[in-house]
XYZ file of N, CA and C in Angstrom:
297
model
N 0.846 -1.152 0.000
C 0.000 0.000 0.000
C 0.901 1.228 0.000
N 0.376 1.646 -0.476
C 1.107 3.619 -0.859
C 0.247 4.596 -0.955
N 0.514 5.249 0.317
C 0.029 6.640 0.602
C 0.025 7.868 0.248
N 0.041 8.908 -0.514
C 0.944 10.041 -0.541
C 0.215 11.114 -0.415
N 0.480 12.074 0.260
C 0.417 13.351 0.623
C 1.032 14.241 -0.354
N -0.232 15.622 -0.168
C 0.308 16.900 -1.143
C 1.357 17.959 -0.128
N 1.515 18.791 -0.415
C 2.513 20.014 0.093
C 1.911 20.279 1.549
N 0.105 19.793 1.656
C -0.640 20.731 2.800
C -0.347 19.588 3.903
N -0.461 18.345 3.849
C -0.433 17.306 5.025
C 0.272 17.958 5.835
N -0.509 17.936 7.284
C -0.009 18.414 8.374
C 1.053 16.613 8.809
N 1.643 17.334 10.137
C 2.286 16.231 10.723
C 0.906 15.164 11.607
N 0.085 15.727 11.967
C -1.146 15.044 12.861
C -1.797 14.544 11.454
N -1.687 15.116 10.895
C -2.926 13.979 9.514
C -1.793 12.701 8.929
N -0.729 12.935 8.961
C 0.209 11.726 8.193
C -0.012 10.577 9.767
N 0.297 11.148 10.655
C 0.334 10.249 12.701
C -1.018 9.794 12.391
N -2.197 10.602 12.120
C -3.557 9.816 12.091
C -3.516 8.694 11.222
N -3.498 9.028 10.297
C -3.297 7.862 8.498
C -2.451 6.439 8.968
N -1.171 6.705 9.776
C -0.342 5.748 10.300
C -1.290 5.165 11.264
N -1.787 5.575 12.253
C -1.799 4.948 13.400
C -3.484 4.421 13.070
N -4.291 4.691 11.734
C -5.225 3.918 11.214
C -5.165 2.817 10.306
N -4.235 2.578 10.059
C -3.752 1.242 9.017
C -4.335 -0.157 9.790
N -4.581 -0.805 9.041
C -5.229 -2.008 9.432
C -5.190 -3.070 8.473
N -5.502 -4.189 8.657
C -5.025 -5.860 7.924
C -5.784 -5.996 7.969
N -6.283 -6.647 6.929
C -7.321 -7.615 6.952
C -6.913 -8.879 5.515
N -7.307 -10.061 6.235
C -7.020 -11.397 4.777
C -8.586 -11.638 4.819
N -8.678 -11.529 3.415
C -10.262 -11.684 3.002
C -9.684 -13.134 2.772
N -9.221 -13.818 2.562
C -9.109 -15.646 2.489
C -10.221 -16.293 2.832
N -10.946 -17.245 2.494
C -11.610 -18.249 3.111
C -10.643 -19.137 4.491
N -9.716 -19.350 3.418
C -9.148 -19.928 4.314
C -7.535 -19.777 4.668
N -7.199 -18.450 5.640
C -5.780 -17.995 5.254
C -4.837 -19.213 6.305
N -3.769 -18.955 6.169
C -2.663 -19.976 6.586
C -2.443 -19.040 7.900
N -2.108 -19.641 8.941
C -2.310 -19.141 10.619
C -0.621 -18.964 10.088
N -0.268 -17.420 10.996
C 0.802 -17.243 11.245
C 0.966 -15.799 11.692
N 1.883 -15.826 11.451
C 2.127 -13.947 11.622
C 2.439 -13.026 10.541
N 2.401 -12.101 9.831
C 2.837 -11.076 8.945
C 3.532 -10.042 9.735
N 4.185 -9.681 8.811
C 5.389 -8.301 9.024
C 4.325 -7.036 8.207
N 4.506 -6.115 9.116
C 3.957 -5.020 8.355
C 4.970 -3.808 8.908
N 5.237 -3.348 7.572
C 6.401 -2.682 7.524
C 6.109 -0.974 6.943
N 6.309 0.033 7.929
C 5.588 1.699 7.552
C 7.144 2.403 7.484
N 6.975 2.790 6.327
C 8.228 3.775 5.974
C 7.856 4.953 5.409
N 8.301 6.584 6.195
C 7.434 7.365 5.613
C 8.923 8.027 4.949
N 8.496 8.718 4.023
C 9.529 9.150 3.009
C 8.724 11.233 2.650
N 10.116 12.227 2.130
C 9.179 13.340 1.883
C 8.611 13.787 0.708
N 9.179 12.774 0.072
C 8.710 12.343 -1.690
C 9.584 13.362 -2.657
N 10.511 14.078 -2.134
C 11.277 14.954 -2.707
C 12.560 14.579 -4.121
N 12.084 13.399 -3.634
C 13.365 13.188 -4.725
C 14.887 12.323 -3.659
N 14.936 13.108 -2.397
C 16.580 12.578 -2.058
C 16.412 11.582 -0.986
N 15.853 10.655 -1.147
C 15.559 9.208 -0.704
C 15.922 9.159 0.846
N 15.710 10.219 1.604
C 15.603 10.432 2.782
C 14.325 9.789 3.347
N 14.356 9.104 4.082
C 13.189 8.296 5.089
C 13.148 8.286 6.357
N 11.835 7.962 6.697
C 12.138 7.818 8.485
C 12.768 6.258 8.887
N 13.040 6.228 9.834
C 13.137 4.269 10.433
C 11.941 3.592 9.844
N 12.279 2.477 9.891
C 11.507 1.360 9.543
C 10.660 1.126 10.668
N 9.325 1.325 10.990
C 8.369 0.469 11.837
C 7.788 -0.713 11.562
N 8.112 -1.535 11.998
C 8.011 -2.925 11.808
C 6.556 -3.227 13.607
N 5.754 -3.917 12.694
C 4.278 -4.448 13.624
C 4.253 -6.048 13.386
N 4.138 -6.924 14.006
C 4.024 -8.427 14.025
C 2.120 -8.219 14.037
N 1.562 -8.925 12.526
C 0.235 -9.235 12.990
C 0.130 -10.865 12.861
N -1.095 -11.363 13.984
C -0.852 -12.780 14.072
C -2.318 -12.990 13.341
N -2.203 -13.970 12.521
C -3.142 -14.616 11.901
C -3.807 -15.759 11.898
N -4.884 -16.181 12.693
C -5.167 -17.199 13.146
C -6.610 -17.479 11.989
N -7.129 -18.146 11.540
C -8.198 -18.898 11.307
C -9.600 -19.099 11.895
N -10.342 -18.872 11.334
C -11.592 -19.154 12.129
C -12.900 -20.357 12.010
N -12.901 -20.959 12.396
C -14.083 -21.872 12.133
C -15.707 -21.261 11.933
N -15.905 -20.911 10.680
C -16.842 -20.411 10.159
C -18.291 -21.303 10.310
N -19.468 -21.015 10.617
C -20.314 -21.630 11.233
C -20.450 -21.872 9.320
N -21.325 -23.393 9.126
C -21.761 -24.214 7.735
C -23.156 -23.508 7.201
N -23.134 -23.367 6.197
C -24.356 -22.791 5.701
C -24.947 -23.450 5.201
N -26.560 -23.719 5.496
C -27.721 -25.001 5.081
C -28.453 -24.271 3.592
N -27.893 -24.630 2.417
C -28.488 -24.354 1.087
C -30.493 -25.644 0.928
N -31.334 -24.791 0.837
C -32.203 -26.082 0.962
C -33.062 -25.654 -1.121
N -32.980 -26.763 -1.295
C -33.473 -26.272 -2.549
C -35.139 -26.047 -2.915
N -35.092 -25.449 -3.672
C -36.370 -24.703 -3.507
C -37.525 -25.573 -4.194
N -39.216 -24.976 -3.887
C -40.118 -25.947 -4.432
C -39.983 -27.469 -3.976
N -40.181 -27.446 -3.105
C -40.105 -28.787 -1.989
C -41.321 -29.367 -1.542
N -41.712 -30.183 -2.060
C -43.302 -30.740 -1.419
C -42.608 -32.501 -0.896
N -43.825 -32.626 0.002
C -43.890 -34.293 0.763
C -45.211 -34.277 0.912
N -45.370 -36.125 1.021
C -46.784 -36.527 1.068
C -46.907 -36.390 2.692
N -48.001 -36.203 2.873
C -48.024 -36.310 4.501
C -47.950 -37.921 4.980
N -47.203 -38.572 6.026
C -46.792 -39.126 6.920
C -45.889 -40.205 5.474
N -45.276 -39.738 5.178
C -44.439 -40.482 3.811
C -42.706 -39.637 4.377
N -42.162 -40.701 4.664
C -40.526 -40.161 4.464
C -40.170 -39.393 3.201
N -39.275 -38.575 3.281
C -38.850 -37.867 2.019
C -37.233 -37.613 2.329
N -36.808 -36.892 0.856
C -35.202 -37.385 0.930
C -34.974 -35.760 2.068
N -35.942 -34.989 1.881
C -35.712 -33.284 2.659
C -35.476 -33.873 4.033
N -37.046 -34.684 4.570
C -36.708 -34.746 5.589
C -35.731 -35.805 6.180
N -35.510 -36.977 5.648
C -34.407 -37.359 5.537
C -32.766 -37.076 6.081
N -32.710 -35.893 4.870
C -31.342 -34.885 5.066
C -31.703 -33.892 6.134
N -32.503 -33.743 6.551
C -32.760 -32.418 7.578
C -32.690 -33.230 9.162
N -33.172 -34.635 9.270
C -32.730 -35.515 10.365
C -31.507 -36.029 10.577
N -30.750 -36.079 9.515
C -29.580 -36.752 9.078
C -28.702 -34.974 9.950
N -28.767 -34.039 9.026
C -27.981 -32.756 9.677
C -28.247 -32.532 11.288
N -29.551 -32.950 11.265
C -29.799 -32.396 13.198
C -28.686 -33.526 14.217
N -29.018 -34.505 13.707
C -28.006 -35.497 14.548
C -26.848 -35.296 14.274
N -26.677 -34.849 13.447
C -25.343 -35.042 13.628
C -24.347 -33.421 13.569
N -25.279 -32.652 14.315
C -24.756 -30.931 14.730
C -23.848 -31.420 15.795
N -22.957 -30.675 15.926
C -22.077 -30.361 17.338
C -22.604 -29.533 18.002
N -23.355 -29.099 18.854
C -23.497 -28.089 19.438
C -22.556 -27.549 20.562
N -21.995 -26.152 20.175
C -20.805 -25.772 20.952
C -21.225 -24.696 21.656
């Protein structure tokens, strides 16, 4: 990501902008670990003058996303007749984890 400021950026609007940065992994399914996130502010002048390197450890853990029940549509049963709906809908209840 790259930021840049015109001539007017105060010093409190570049400190705000920094200290609002944020991560996010849109992944389904990201790999648990940590990332380096690395802020280098520079005055864009041309003479490759920078500040220190701020270096942030973010940890990335995984989440167990609750399962989503797709039921397909236009569904009829005979009354007191097994069907494959209800079937699969007895079949899912038994066998929930409830946590």
């Amino acid at each position: 990501m790259k930021v840049v400021f015109n001539s007017n950026a105060t010093i409190q609007a570049v400190e705000t902008a920094v200290k609002n940065i944020v991560y996010q992994n849109i992944s389904d399914n990201p790999k648990n670990g940590t990332r380096t996130l690395e802020i280098k502010i520079t005055d864009g002048d041309g003479d490759n003058k920078s500040s220190n390197t701020l270096n942030r450890i973010v940890n990335v853990n995984s989440i167990n996303q609750p399962p989503i029940l797709t039921v397909p549509e236009n569904q009829t049963a005979k009354e007191d007749k097994n069907s494959i709906s209800k079937e699969l809908v007895l079949k899912i209840l038994t066998e929930i984890t409830f946590v």
